[in-house]
PDB file of C-alpha atoms and ligand atoms in Angstrom:
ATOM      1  CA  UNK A   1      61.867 122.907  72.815  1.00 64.00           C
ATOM      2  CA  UNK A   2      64.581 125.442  73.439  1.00 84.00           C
ATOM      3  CA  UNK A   3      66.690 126.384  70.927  1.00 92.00           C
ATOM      4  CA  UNK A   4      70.394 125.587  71.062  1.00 91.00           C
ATOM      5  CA  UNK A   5      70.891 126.343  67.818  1.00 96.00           C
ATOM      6  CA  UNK A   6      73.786 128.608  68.133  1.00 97.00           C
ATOM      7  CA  UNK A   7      75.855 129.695  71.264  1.00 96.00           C
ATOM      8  CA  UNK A   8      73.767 132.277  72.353  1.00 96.00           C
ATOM      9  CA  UNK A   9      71.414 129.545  73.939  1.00 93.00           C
ATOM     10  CA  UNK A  10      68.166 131.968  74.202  1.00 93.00           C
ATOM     11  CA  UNK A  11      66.419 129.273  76.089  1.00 88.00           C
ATOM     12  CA  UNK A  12      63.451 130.475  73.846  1.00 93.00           C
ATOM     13  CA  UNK A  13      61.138 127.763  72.430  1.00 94.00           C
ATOM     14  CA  UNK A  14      61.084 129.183  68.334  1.00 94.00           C
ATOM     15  CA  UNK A  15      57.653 127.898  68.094  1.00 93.00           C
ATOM     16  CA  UNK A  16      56.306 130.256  69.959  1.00 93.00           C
ATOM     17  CA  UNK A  17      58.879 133.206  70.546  1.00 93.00           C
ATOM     18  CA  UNK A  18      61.634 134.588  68.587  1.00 94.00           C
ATOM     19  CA  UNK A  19      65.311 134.303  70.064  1.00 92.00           C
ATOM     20  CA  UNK A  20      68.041 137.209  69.343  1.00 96.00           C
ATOM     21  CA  UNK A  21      68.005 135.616  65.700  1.00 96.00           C
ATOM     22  CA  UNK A  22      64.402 136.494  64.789  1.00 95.00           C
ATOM     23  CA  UNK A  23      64.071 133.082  63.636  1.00 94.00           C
ATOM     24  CA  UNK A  24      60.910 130.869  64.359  1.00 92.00           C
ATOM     25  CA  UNK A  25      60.348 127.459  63.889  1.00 95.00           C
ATOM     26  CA  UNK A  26      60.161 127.603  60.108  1.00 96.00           C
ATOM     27  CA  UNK A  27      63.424 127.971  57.578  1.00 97.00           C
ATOM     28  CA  UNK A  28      63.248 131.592  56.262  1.00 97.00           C
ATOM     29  CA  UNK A  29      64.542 132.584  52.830  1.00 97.00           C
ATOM     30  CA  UNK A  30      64.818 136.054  52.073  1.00 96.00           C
ATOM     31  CA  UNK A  31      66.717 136.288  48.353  1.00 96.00           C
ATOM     32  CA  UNK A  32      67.941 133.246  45.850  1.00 98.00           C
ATOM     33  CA  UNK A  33      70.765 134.563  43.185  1.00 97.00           C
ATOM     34  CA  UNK A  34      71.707 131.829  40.815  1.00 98.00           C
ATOM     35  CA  UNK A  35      75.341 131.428  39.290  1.00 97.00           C
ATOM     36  CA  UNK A  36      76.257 134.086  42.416  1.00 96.00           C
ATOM     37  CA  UNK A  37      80.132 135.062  41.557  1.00 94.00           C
ATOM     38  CA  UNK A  38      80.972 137.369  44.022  1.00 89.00           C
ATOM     39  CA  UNK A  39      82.343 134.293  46.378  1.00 93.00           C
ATOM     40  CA  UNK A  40      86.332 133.478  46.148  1.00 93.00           C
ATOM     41  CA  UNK A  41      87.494 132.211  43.111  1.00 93.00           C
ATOM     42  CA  UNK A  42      87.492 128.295  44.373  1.00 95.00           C
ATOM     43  CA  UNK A  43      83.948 128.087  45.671  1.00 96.00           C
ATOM     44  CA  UNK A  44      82.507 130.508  43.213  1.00 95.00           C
ATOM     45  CA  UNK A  45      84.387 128.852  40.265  1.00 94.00           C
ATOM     46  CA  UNK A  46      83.002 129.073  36.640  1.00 93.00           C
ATOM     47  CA  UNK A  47      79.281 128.775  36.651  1.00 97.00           C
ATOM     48  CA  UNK A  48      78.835 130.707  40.301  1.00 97.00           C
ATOM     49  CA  UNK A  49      76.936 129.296  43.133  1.00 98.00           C
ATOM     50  CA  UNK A  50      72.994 128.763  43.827  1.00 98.00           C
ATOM     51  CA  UNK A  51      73.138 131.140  46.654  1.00 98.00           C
ATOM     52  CA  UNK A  52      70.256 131.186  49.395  1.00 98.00           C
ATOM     53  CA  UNK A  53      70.611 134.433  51.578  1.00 97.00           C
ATOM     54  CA  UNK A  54      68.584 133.371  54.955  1.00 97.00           C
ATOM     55  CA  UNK A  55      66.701 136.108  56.630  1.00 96.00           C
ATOM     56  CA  UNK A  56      67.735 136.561  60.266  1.00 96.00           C
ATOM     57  CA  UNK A  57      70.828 136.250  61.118  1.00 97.00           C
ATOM     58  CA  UNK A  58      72.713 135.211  65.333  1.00 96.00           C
ATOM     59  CA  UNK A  59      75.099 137.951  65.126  1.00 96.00           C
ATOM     60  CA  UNK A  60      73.619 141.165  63.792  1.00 93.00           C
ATOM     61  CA  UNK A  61      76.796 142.990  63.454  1.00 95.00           C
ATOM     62  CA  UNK A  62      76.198 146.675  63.346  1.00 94.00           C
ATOM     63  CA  UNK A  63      78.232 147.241  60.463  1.00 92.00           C
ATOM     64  CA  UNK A  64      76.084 144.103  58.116  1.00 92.00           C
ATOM     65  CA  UNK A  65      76.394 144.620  54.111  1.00 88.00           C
ATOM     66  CA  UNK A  66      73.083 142.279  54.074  1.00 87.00           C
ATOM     67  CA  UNK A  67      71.470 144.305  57.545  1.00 88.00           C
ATOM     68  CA  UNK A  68      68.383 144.542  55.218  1.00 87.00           C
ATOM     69  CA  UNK A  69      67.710 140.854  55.709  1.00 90.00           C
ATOM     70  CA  UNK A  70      69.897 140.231  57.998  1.00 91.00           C
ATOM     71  CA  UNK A  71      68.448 142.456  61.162  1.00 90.00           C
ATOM     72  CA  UNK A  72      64.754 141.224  60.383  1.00 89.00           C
ATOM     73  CA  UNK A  73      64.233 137.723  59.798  1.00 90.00           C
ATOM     74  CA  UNK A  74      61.020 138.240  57.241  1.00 91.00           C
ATOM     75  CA  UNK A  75      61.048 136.025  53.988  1.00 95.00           C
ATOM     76  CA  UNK A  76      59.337 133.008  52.254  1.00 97.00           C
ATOM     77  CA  UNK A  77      58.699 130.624  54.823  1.00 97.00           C
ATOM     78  CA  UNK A  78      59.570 126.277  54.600  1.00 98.00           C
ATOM     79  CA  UNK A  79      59.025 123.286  57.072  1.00 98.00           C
ATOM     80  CA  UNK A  80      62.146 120.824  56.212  1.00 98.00           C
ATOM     81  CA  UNK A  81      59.440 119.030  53.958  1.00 98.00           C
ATOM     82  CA  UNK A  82      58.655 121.974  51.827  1.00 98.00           C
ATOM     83  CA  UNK A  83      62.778 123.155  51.715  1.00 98.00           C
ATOM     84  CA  UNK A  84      63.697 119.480  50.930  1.00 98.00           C
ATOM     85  CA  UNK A  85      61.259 119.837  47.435  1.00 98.00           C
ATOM     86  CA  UNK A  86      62.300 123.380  46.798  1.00 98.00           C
ATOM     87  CA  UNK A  87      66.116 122.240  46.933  1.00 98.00           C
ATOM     88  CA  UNK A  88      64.924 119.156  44.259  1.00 98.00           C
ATOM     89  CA  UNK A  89      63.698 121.422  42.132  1.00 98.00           C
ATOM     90  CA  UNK A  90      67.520 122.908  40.860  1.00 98.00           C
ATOM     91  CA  UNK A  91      69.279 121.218  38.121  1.00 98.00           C
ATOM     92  CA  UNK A  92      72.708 121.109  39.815  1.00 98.00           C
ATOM     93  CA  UNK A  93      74.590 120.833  36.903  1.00 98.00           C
ATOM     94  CA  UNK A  94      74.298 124.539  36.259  1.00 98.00           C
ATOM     95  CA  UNK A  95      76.375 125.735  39.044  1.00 98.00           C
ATOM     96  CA  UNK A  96      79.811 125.267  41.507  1.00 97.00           C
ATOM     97  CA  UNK A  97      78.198 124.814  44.444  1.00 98.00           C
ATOM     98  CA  UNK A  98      74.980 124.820  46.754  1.00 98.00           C
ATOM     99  CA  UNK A  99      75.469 127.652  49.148  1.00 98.00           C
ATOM    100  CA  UNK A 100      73.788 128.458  52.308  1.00 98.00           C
ATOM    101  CA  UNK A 101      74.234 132.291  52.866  1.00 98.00           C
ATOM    102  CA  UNK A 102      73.842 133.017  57.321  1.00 97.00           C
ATOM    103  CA  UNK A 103      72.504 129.524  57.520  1.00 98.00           C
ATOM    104  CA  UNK A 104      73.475 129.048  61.419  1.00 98.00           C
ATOM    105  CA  UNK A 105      70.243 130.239  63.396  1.00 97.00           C
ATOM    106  CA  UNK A 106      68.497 127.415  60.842  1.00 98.00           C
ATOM    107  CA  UNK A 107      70.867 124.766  61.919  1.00 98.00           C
ATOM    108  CA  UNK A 108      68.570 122.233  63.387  1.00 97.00           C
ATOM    109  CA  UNK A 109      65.793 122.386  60.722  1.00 97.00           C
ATOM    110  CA  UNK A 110      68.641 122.505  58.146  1.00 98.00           C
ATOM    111  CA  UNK A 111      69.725 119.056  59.385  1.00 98.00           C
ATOM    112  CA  UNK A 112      65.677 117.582  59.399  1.00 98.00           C
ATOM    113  CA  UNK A 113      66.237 118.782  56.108  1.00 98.00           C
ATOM    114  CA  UNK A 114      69.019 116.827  54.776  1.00 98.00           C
ATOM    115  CA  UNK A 115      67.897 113.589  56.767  1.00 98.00           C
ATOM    116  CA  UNK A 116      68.037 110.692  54.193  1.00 96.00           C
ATOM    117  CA  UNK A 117      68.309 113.685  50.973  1.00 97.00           C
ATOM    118  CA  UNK A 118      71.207 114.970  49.502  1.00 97.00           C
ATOM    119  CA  UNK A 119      72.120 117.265  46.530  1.00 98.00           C
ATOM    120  CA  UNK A 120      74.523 116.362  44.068  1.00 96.00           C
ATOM    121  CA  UNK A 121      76.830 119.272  44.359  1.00 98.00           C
ATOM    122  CA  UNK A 122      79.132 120.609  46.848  1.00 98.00           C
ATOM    123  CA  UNK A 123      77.369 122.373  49.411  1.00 98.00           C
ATOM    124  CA  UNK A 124      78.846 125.434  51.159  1.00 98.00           C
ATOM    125  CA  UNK A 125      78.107 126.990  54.632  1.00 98.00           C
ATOM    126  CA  UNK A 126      78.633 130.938  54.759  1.00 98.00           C
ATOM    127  CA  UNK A 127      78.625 131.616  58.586  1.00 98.00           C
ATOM    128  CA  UNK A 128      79.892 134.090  60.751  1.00 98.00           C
ATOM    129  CA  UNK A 129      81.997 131.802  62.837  1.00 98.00           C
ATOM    130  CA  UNK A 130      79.704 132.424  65.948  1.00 98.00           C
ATOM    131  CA  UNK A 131      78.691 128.340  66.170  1.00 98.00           C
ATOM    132  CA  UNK A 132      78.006 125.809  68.315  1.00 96.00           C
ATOM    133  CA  UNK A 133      81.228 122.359  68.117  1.00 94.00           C
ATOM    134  CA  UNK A 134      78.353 120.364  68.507  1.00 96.00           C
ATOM    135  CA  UNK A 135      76.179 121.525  65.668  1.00 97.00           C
ATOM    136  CA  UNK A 136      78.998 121.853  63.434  1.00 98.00           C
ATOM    137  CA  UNK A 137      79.452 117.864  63.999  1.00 98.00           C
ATOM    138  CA  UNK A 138      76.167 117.693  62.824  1.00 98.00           C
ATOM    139  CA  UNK A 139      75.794 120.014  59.907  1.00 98.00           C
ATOM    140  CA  UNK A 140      79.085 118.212  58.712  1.00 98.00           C
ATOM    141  CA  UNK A 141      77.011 115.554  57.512  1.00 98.00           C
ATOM    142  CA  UNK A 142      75.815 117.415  54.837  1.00 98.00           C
ATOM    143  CA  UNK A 143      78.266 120.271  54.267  1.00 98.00           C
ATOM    144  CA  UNK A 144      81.299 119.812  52.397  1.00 98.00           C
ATOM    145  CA  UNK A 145      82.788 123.497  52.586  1.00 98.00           C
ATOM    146  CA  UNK A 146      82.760 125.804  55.428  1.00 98.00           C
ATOM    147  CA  UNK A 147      83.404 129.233  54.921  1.00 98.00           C
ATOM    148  CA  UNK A 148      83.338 131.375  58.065  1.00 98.00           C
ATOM    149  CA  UNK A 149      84.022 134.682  59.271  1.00 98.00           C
ATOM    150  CA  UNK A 150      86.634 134.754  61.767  1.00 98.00           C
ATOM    151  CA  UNK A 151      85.660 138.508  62.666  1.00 97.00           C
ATOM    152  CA  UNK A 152      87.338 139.156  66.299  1.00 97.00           C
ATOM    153  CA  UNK A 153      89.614 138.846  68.720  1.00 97.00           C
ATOM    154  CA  UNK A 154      89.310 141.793  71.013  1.00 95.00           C
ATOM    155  CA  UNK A 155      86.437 141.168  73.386  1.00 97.00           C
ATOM    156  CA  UNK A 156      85.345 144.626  73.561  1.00 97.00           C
ATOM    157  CA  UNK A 157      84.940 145.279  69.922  1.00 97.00           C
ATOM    158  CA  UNK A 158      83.071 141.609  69.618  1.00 98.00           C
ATOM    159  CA  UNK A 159      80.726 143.199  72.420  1.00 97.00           C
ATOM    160  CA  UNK A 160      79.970 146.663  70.828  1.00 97.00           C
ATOM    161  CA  UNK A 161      79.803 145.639  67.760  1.00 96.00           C
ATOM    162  CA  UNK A 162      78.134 142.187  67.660  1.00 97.00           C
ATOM    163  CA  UNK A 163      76.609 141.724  71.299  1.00 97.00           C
ATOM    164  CA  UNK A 164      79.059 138.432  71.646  1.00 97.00           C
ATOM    165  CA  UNK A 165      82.009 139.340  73.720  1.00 97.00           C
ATOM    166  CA  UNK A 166      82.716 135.715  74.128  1.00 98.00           C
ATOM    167  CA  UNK A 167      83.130 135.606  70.163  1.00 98.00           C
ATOM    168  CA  UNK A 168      86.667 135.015  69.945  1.00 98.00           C
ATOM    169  CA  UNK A 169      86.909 131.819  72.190  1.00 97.00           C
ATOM    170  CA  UNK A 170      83.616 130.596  70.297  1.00 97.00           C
ATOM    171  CA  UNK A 171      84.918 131.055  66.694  1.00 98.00           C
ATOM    172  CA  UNK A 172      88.183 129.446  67.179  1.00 97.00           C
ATOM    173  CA  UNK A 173      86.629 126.580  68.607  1.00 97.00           C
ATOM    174  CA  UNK A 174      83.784 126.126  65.402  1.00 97.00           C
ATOM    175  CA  UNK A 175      86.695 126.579  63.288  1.00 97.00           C
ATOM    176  CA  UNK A 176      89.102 124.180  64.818  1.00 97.00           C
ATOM    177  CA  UNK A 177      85.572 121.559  64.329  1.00 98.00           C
ATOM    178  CA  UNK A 178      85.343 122.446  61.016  1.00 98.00           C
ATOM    179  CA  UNK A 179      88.937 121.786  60.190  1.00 97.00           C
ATOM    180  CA  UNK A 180      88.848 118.356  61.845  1.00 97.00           C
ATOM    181  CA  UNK A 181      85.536 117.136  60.121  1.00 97.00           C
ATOM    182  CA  UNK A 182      86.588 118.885  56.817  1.00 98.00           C
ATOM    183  CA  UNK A 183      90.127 118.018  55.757  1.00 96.00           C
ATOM    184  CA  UNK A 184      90.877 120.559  52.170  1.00 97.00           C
ATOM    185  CA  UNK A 185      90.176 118.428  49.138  1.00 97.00           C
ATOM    186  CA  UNK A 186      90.973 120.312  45.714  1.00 96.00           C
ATOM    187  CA  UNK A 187      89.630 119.495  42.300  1.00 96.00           C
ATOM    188  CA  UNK A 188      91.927 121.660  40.214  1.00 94.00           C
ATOM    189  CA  UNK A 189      91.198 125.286  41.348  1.00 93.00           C
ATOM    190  CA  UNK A 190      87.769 124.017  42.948  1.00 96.00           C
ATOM    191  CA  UNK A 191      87.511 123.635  46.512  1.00 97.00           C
ATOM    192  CA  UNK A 192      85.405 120.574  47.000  1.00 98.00           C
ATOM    193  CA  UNK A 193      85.251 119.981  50.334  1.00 98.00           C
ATOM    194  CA  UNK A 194      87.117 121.851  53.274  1.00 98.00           C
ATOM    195  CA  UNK A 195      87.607 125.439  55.128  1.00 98.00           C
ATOM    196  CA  UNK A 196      87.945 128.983  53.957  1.00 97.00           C
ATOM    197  CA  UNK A 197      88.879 131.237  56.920  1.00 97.00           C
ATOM    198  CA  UNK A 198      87.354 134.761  56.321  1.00 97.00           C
ATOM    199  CA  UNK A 199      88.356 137.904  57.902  1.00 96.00           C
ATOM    200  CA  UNK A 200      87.171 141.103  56.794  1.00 95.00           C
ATOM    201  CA  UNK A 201      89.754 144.173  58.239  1.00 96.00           C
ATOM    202  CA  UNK A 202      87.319 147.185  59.483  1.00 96.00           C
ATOM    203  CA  UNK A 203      88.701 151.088  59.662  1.00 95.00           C
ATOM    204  CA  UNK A 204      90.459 151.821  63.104  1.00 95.00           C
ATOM    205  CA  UNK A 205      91.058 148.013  63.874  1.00 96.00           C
ATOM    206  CA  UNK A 206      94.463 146.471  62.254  1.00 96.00           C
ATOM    207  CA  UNK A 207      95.091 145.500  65.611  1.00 97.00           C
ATOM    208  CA  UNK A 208      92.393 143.391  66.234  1.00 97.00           C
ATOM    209  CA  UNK A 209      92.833 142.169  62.660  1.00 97.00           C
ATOM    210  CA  UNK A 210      96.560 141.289  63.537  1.00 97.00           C
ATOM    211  CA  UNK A 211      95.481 139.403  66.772  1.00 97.00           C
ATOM    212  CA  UNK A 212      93.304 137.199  64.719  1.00 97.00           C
ATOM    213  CA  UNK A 213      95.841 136.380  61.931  1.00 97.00           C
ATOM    214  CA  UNK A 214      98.163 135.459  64.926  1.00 96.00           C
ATOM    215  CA  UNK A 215      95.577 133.142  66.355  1.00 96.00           C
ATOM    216  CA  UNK A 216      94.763 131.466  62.949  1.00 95.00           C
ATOM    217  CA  UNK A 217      98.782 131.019  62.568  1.00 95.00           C
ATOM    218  CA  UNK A 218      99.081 129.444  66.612  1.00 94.00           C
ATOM    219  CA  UNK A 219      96.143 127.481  66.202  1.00 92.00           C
ATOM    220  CA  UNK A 220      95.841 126.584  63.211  1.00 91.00           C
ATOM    221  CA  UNK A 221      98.588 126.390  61.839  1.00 86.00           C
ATOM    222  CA  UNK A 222      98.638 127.662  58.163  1.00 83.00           C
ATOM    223  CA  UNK A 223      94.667 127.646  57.453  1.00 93.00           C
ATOM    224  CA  UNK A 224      93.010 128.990  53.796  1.00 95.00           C
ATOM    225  CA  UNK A 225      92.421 132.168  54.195  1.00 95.00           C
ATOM    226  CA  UNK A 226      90.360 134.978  52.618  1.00 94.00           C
ATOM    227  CA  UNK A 227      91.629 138.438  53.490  1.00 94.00           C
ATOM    228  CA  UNK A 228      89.003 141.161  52.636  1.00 93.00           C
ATOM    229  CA  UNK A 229      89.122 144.752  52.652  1.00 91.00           C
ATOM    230  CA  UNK A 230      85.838 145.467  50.776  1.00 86.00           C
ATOM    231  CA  UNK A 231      84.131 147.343  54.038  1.00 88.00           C
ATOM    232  CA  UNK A 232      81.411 150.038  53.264  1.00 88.00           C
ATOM    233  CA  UNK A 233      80.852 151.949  56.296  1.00 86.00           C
ATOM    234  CA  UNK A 234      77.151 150.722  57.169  1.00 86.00           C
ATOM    235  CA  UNK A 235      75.313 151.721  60.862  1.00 83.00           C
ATOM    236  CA  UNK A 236      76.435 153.901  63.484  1.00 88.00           C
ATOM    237  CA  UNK A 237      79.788 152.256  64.189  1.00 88.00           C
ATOM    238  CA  UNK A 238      81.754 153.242  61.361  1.00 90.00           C
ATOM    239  CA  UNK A 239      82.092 156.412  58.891  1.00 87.00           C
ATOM    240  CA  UNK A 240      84.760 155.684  56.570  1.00 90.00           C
ATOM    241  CA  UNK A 241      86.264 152.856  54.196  1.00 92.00           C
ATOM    242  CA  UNK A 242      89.323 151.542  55.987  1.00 92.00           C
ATOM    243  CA  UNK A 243      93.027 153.366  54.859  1.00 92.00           C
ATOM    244  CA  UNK A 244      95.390 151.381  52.049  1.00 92.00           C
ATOM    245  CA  UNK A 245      97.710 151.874  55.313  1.00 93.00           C
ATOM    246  CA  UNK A 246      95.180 150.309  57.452  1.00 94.00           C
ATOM    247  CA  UNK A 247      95.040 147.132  55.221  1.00 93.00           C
ATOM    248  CA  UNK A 248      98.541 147.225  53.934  1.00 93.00           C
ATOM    249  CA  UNK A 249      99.891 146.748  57.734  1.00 95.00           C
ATOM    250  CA  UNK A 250      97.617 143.886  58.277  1.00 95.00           C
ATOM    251  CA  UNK A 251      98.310 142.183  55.088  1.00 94.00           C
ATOM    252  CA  UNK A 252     102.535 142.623  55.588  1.00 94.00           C
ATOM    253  CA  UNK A 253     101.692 140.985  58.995  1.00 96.00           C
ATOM    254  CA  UNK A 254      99.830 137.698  57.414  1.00 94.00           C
ATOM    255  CA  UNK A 255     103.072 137.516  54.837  1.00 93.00           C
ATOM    256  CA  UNK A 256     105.424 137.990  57.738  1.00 95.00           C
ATOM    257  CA  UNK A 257     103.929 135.058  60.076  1.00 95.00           C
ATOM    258  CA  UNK A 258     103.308 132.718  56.935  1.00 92.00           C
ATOM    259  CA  UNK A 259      99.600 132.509  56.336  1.00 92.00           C
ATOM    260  CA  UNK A 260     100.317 132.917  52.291  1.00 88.00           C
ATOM    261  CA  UNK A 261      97.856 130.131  51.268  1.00 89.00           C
ATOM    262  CA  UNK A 262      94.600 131.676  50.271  1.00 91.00           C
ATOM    263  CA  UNK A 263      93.065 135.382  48.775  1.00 92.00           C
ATOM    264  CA  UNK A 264      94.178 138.849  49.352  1.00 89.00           C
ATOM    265  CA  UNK A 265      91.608 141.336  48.357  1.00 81.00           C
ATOM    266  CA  UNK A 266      92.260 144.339  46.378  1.00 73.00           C
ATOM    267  CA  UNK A 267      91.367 147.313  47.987  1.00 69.00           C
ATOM    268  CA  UNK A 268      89.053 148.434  44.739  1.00 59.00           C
ATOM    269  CA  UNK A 269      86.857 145.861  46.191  1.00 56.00           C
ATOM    270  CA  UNK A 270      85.641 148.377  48.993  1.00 53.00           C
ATOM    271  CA  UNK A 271      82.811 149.531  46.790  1.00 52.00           C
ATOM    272  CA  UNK A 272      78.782 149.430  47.550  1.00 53.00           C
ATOM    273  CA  UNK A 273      78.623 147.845  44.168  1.00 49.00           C
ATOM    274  CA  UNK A 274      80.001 144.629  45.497  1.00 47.00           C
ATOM    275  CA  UNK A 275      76.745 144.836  48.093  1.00 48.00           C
ATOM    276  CA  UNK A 276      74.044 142.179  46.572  1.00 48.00           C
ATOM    277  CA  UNK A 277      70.604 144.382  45.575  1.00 50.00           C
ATOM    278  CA  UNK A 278      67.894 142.838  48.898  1.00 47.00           C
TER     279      UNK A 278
HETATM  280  S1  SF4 B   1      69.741 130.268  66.947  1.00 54.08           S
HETATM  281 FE1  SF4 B   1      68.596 132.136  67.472  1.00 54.08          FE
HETATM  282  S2  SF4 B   1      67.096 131.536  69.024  1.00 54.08           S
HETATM  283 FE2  SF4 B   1      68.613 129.884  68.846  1.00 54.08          FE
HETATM  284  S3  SF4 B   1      70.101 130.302  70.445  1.00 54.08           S
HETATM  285 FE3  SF4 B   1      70.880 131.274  68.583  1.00 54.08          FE
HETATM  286  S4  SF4 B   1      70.113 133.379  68.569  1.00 54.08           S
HETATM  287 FE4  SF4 B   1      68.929 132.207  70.094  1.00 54.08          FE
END
């Protein structure tokens, strides 16, 4: 059947080809970190999440801090049957939250997965905003926290650097889905179910950076959101960190139009120490 996992629509049927993902027909797991802290302070919480890095990945951005898994999808493999059992086998109690690292490309397994099952923690879905309305109806079902990228707004730079030039139009759409099937529901400092808008400022870009904080303020309205500036130049795009200037202008912008509500990284954060070990 062709895969319409994500909006890329490769018209490629994953049990016999690979679409732009690399993903087959199978769920592919390349790394599993338990108590995994590096998250923001409400999904990452106390004990840390069980996080499960997918290998693969529908956006490939040139710049990746996980390209090693990311730009191949190679890992252990699962059916749904066999990812259902694994999942089973945690004891829940030991961490914040269940969270699917790049889970998109796996969407439709994912939900064979999670048909009559469920886990008794929060689960949280790591994507890079590149998703398809109608799958994010779907994976609602199961998720209780999104957390996507919202990475672009200029075309041009979504094209170079991510091969989605559409990107923009696509993300705000996922997110406005997520939003309505995820209303924010706190316990204490914990984020239990809900939306945490991501949006990580690269060198040379504050404008496209202030474009998107403008969008998330007009259509949105006054979102979560997670500010980063913890870029290592990675690939053939970039060859520096990005300035204190760089991020300063784009964080006086997001106090000036109002989004307050959320995280604001420190710039010591730009460090390859922050990048998990694949
Ligand atoms: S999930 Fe992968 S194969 Fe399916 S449409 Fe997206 S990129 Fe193509």
């Amino acid at each position: 059947m062709t895969c319409f996992d994500c909006p890329r629509f490769c018209k490629v049927d994953r049990s016999k080809e690979r679409g732009f993902c690399g993903g087959k027909d199978k769920i592919v797991v390349a790394k599993v970190i338990e108590n995994f802290k590096w998250e923001e302070p409400c999904i990452s919480a106390e004990k840390g999440t069980l996080a499960i890095f997918f290998a693969g990945c529908n956006l490939r951005c040139s710049y990746c801090q996980n390209k090693q898994i990311s730009h191949k999808c190679e890992g252990k493999e699962y059916s749904p049957e066999e990812f259902r059992a694994y999942l089973s086998s945690f004891d829940y109690s030991k961490y914040s939250a269940l969270e699917f690292i790049t889970p998109t490309h796996f969407s439709s397994l994912l939900c064979k997965v999670f048909e009559g099952f469920s886990v008794n923690t929060t689960v949280v879905w790591n994507s890079g905003g590149y998703e398809n309305n109608q799958m994010i109806e779907k994976v609602s079902s199961f998720v209780d926290v999104f957390l996507p990228d919202f990475k672009y707004a200029d075309a041009t730079l979504a094209q170079k650097l991510s091969l989605a030039p559409n990107y923009f139009e696509v993300a705000s759409q996922a997110i406005k889905t997520m939003i309505k099937c995820k209303p924010n529901i706190w316990q204490g400092q914990r984020l239990v179910q809900g939306v945490l808008i991501r949006h990580l400022v690269l060198p040379g870009q504050s404008q496209n950076s202030i474009q998107v904080l403008d969008a998330l303020k007009n259509q949105l309205g006054a979102p979560l959101v997670s500010l980063m500036s913890q870029f290592v130049p990675i690939g053939k795009d970039f060859d520096r960190k990005i300035l204190p200037l760089e991020y300063k202008i784009v964080l006086s912008h997001a106090q000036k139009i109002g989004l307050n509500d959320g995280y604001f990284q420190e710039m010591t954060s730009a460090n390859d120490k922050f990048i998990p070990k694949f």
